[in-house]
XYZ file of C-alpha atoms in Angstrom:
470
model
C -87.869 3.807 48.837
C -85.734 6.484 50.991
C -87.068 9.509 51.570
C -83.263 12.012 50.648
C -83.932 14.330 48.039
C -80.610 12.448 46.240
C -81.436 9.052 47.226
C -80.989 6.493 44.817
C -83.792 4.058 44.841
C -83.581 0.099 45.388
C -83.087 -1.361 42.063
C -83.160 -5.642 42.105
C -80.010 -5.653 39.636
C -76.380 -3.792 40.048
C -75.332 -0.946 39.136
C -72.998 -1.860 36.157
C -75.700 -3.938 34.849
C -78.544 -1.314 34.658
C -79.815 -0.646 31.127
C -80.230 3.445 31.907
C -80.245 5.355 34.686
C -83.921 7.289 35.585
C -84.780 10.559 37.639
C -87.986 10.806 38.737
C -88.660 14.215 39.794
C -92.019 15.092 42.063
C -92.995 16.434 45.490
C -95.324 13.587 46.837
C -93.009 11.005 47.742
C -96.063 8.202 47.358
C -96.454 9.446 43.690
C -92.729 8.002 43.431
C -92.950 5.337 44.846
C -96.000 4.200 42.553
C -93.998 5.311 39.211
C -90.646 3.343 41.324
C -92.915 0.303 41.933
C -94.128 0.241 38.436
C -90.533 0.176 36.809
C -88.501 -1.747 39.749
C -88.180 -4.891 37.166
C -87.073 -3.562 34.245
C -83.215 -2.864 35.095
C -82.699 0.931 35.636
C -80.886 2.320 37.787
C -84.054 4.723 39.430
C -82.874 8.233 41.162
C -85.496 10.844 43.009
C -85.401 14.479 43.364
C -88.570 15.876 45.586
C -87.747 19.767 43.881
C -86.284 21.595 41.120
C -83.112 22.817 42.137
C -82.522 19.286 44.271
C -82.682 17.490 40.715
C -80.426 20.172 39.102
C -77.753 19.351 41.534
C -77.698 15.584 41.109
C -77.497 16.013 37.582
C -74.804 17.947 37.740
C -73.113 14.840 40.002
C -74.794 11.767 38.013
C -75.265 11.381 34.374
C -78.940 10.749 33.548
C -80.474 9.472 30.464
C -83.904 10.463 31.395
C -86.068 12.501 33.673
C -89.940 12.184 34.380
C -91.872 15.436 36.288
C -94.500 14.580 38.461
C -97.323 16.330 38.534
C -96.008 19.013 41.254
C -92.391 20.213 41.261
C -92.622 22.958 44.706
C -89.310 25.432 43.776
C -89.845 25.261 39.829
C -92.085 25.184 37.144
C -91.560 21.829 35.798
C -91.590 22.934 32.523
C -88.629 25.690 33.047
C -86.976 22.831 34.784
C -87.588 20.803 31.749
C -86.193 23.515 29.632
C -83.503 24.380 32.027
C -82.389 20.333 31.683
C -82.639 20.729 27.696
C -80.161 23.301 27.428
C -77.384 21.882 29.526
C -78.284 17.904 28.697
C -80.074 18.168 25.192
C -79.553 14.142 24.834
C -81.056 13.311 28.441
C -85.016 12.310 27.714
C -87.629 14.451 28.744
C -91.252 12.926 30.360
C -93.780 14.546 32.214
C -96.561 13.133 34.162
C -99.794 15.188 34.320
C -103.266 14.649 36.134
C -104.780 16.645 33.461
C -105.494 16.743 30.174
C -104.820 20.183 29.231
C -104.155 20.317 25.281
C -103.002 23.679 25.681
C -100.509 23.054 28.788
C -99.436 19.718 27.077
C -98.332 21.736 24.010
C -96.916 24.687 25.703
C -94.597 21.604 27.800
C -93.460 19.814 24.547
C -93.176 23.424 22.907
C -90.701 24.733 25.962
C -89.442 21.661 27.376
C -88.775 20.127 24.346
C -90.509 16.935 25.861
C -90.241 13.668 24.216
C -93.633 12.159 25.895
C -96.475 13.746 28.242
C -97.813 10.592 30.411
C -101.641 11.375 31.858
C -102.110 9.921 35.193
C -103.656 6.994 36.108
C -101.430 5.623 33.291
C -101.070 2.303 31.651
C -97.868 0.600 32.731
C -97.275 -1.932 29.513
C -97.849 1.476 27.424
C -95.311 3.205 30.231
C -92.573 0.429 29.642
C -93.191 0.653 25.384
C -92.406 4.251 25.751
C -89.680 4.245 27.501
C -87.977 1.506 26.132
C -88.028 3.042 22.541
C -87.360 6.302 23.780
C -83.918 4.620 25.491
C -83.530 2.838 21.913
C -84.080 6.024 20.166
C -81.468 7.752 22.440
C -79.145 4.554 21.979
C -79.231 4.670 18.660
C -78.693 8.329 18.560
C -75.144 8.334 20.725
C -73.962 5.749 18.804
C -74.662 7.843 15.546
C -72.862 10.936 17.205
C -69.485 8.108 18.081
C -69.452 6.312 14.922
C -69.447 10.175 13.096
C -66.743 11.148 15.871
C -64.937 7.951 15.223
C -65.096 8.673 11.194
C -64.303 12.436 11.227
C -61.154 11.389 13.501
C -60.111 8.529 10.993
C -60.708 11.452 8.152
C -58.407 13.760 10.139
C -56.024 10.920 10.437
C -55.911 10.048 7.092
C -55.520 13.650 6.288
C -52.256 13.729 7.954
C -51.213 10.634 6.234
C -51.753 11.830 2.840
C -50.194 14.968 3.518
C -46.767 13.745 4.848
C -47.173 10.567 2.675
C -45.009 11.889 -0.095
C -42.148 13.170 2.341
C -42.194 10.338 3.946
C -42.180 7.766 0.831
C -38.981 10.101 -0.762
C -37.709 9.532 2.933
C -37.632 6.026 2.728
C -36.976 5.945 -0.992
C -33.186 8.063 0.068
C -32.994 5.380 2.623
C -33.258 2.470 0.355
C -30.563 4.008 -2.074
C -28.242 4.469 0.547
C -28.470 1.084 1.831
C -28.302 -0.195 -2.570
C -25.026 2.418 -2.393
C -23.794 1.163 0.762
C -24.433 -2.933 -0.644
C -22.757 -1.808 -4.162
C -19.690 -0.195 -2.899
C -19.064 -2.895 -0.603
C -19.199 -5.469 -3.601
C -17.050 -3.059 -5.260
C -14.378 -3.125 -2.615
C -14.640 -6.897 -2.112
C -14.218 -7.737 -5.557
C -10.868 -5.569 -5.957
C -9.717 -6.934 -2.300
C -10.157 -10.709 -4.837
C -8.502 -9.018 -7.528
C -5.632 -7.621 -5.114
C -5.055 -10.830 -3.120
C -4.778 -12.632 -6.852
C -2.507 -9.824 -7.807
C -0.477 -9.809 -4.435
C -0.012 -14.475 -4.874
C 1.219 -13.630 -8.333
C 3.537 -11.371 -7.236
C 4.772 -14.312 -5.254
C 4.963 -16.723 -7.820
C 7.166 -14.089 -9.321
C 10.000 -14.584 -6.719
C 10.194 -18.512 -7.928
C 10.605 -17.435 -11.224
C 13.498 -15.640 -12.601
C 12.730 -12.003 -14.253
C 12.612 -13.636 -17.727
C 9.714 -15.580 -17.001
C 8.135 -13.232 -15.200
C 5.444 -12.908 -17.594
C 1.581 -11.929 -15.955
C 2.553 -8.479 -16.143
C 2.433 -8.492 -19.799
C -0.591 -11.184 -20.168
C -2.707 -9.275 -18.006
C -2.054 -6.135 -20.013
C -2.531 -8.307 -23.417
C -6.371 -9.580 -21.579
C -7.282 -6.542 -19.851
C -6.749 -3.909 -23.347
C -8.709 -6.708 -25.355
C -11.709 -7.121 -22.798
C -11.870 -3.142 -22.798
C -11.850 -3.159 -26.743
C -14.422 -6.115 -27.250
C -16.690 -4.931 -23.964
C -16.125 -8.151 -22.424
C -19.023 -9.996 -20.080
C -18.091 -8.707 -16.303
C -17.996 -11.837 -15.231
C -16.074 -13.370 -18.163
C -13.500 -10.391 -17.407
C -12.748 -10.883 -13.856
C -12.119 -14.729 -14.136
C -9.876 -13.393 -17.274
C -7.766 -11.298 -15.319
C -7.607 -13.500 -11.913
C -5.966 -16.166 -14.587
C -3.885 -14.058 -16.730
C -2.289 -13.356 -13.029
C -2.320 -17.510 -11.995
C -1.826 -18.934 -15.090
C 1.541 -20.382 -14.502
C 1.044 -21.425 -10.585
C 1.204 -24.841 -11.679
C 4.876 -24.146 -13.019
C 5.502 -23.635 -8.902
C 6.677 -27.297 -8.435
C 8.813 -27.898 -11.501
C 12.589 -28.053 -11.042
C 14.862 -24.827 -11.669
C 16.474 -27.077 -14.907
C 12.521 -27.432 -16.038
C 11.634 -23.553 -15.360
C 14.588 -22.393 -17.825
C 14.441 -24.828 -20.491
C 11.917 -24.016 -23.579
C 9.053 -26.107 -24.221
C 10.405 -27.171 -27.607
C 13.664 -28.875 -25.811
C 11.560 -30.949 -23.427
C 11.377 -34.712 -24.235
C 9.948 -37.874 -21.817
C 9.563 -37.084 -18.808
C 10.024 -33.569 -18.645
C 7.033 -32.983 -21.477
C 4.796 -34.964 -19.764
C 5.704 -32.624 -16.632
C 5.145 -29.679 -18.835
C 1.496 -30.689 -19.676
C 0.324 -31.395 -16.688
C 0.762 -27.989 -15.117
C -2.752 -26.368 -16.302
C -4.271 -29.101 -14.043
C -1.961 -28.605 -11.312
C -2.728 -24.993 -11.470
C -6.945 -25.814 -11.436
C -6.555 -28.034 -8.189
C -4.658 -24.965 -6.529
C -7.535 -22.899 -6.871
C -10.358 -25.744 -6.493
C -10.717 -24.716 -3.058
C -11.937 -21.120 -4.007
C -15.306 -20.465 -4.261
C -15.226 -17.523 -6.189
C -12.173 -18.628 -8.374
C -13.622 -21.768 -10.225
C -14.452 -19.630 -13.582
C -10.450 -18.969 -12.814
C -9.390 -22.355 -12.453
C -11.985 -23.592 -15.836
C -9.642 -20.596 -18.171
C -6.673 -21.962 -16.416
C -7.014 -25.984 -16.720
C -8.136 -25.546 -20.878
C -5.692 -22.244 -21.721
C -2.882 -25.177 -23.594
C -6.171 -26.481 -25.556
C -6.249 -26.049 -29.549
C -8.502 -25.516 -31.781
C -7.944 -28.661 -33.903
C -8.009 -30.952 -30.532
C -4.581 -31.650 -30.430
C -3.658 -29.523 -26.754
C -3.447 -30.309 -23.531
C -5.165 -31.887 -21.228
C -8.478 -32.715 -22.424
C -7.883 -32.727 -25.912
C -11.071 -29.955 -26.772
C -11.649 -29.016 -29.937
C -13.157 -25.695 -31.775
C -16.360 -24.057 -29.211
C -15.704 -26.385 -26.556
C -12.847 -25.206 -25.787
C -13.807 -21.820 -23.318
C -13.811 -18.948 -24.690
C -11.690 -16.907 -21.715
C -9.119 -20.240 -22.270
C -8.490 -19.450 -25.630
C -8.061 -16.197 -25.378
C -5.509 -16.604 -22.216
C -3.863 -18.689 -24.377
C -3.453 -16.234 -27.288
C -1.723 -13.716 -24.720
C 0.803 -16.219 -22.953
C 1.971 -17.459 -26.597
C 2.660 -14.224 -28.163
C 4.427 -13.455 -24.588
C 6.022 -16.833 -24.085
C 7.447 -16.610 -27.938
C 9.026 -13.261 -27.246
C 10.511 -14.575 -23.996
C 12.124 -17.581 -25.579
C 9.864 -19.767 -23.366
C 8.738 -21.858 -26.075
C 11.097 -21.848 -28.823
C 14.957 -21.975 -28.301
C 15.104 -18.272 -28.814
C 13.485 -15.299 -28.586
C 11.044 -14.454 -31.461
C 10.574 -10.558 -32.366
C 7.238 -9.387 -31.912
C 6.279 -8.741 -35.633
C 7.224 -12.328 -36.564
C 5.053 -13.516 -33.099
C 2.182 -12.092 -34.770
C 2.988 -14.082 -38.204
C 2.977 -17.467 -36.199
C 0.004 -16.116 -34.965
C -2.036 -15.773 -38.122
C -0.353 -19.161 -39.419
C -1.298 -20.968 -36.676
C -4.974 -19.179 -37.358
C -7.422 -22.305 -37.656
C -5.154 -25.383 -36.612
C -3.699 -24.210 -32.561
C -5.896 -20.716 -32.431
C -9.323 -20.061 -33.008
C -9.359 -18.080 -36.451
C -12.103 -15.346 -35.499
C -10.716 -14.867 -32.297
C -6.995 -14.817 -33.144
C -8.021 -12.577 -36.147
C -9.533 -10.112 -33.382
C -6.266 -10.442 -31.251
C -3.880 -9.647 -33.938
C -5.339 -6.480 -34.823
C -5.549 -5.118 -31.001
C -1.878 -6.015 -31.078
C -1.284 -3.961 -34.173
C -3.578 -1.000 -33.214
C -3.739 -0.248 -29.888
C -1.243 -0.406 -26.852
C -1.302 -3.982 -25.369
C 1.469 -4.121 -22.655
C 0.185 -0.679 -21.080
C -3.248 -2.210 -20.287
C -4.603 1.225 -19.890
C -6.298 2.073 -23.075
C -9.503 4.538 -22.994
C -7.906 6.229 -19.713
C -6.471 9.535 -19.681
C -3.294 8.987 -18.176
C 0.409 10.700 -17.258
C 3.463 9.467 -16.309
C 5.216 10.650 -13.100
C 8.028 10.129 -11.025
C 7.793 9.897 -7.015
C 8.531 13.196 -6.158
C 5.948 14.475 -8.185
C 3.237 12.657 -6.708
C 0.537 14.339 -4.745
C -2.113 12.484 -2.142
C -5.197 11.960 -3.868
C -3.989 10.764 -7.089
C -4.992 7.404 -8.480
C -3.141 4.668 -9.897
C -3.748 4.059 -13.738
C -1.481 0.075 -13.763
C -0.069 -2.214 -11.678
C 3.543 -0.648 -9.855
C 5.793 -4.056 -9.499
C 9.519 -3.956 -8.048
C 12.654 -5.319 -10.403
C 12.505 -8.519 -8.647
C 8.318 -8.951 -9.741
C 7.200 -8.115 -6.306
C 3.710 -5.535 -6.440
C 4.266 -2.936 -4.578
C 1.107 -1.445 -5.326
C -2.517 -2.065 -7.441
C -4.445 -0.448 -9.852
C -6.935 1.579 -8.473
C -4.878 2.858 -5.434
C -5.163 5.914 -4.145
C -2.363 7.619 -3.029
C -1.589 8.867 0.565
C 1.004 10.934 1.632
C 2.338 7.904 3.682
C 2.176 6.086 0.760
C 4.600 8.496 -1.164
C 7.335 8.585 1.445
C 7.296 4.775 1.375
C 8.225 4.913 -2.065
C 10.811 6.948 -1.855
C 12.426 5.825 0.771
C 12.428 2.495 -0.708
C 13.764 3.983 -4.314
C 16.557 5.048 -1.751
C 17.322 2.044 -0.227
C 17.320 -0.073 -3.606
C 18.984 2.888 -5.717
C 16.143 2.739 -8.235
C 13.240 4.939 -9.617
C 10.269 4.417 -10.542
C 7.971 5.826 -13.293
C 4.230 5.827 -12.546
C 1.136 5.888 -14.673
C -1.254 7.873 -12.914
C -5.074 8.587 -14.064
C -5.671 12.172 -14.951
C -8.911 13.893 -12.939
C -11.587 14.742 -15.773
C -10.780 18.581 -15.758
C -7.425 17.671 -16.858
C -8.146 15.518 -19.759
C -7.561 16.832 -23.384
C -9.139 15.750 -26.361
C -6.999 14.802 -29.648
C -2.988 15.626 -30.131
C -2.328 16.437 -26.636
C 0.399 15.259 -24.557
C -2.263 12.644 -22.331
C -3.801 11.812 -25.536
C -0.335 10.500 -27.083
C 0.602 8.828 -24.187
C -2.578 6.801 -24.278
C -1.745 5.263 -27.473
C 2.276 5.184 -26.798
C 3.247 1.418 -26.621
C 5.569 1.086 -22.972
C 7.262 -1.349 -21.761
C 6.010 -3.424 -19.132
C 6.256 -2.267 -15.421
């Protein structure tokens, strides 16, 4: 053992691996070493102070667990020193060694000191190691009391904070999540009506093979689009409805100019068979689009009838598709008016009459019943029913202002879609190109809801005013 006031005694295991560390506090350096020598095996880490105020200042530089008083402590009563090491260290143990058994001094120690044991010398060294070890357990046990409450009322606090921004934070990530469902639902918006334009846009095309008599979507998408508003058609079923009333006749594409112009009834051989086969011709076009096969299914069965005697499957009654027979409804009472069918051009009131003849045998009865009436109530060929709607010409246009139908050129061309906004660019296209081709232009153009008017106003009139296709 070294003699330094500070000196840490010889201990047969490391440092990291001691179980506690021990100060052993008395004047007679051979009292030490006995108590040193007695608790050498049991892995502390053993520290000596031969005074008062010496101990005080290692503490203050080592952390201690516990501190046995000899019998004589020169600069200090051992008890104040005791007492003094209770109120700066309460949780470092406390043992004192006395030669006497005083029952008044022992008292007056535990009383002052606060000391966990009193040891009477000679002592027993088996009863020495039992008392310290549980007084080491004890303290153990203690700390880890005081860190598992830390630990808890830190988790508490925690939590607290949680639970008090948990509501922000949930309507925080509730606006987030209906952004990104606003952000995914306008984006299907605008990539369904860039199909619907694109369809709109290739039928335009298929105009400029067909001369303006026979330009005829115009008019059958008005005819499918005012019924599917009417009857609150599926979504689905309505899209597919409208992509075909605009494709119907691609299959028409490859026919001869002699074949375009002559009427269905005046085909024979050859020419008939040519003539049925152009609902399949105008399927396989679109075979190759995904998102255009409930399209191509209305187009390939729109000839059907209900008795089984169409083209080209032959279906009869139900299994014929619904969207097909209605599509075919709409191109027959345009196609008769046209002169497309018969050698001349049928009047629309008699159109209707073939209609509700042919109720039963070529049309379904229900459904053609249905169609008639639209056609006698409401305003097929504006295809704009249930809008609030005025007509304008181009220098009366403003940016901002939506389009109500379809705007297509003399020769069939679309110049622009439903749904468009205007821009001021826009405007000064059309009218320099009303310039150029010496022409004007009416357009239907959706009123803003401040602007529309219930029941005999001017918007309300035009709403139910049957005009001529664009």
């Amino acid at each position: 053992m070294q003699s330094a006031d500070t000196d840490q005694l010889a201990n047969t295991k490391g440092q990291d691996e001691c179980l506690a560390t021990l100060l052993l506090v008395e004047e007679e350096s051979s009292a030490l070493d006995l108590l040193a020598t007695a608790l050498q095996g049991d892995g502390y880490r053993l520290l000596k102070a031969s005074g008062g105020e010496a101990a005080l200042a290692l503490m203050e530089r080592e952390s201690v667990d516990l501190v046995i008083t000899g019998a004589r402590v020169p600069d200090m009563d051992r008890v104040e020193l005791l007492s003094a090491i209770q109120q700066k260290w309460p949780d470092c143990i406390r043992v004192m060694l006395t030669d006497q058994a005083d029952p008044n001094a022992m008292v007056h120690a535990i009383n002052k000191g606060r000391v966990h044991s009193v040891i009477t010398q000679p002592w027993n060294d088996e009863e020495l190691h039992l008392m310290l070890r549980q007084a080491l357990a004890h303290q153990h046990a203690e700390r880890e009391q005081k860190r598992l409450e830390a630990a808890t009322q830190q988790q508490n606090r925690t939590l607290a904070e949680l639970n008090s921004t948990l509501e922000q934070r949930v309507e925080a990530r509730t606006q987030e999540l209906k952004q990104l469902s606003d952000m995914l639902d306008a984006a299907y918006v605008e990539l369904e009506r860039s199909h619907v334009t694109a369809t709109r846009a290739l039928a335009s095309l298929l105009n400029l093979r067909l001369s303006s008599p026979l330009q005829t979507n115009a008019q059958v998408d008005a005819l499918v689009r005012t019924f599917a508003e009417i009857h609150d058609l599926d979504e689905t079923l309505r899209r597919d409805l409208l992509m075909a009333a605009a494709l119907y006749n691609m299959g028409r594409l490859i026919w001869s100019d002699r074949l375009l112009n002559t009427p269905e009834q005046k085909l024979f051989a050859q020419d008939q068979v040519a003539y049925q086969r152009y609902p399949v011709t105008g399927e396989k076009l679109l075979t190759s689009l995904e998102h255009l096969q409930g399209t191509a299914r209305i187009i390939r069965h729109h000839r059907e009838r209900w008795n089984g005697t169409g083209f080209p499957d032959q279906l009869e009654g139900n299994a014929i598709p619904y969207g097909a027979r209605l599509l075919g409804l709409a191109v027959d009472f345009t196609e008769l008016q046209r002169g497309m069918i018969l050698p001349r051009k049928v009047p629309r009131q008699q159109v209707l009459s073939l209609l509700r003849k042919f109720s039963g045998r070529i049309y379904d009865p229900d459904l053609c019943n249905a169609f008639v009436k639209m056609c006698l109530e409401q305003a097929p060929d504006l295809g704009v029913v249930g809008q609030s709607v005025e007509s304008l010409v181009s220098s009366k246009l403003k940016p901002g202002m939506i389009l109500a139908q379809d705007l297509y050129s003399e020769s069939g061309i679309l110049l622009l879609h439903e749904g468009k906004e205007l821009t001021r660019g826009l405007i000064e296209k059309l009218i320099h190109f009303e310039e150029v081709e010496d022409i004007r232009y009416s357009l239907l153009i959706r009123k803003p809801e401040s602007q529309r008017s219930g029941p005999g106003s001017e918007s309300h009139r035009l709403e139910n005013k049957t005009l001529p296709p664009q």
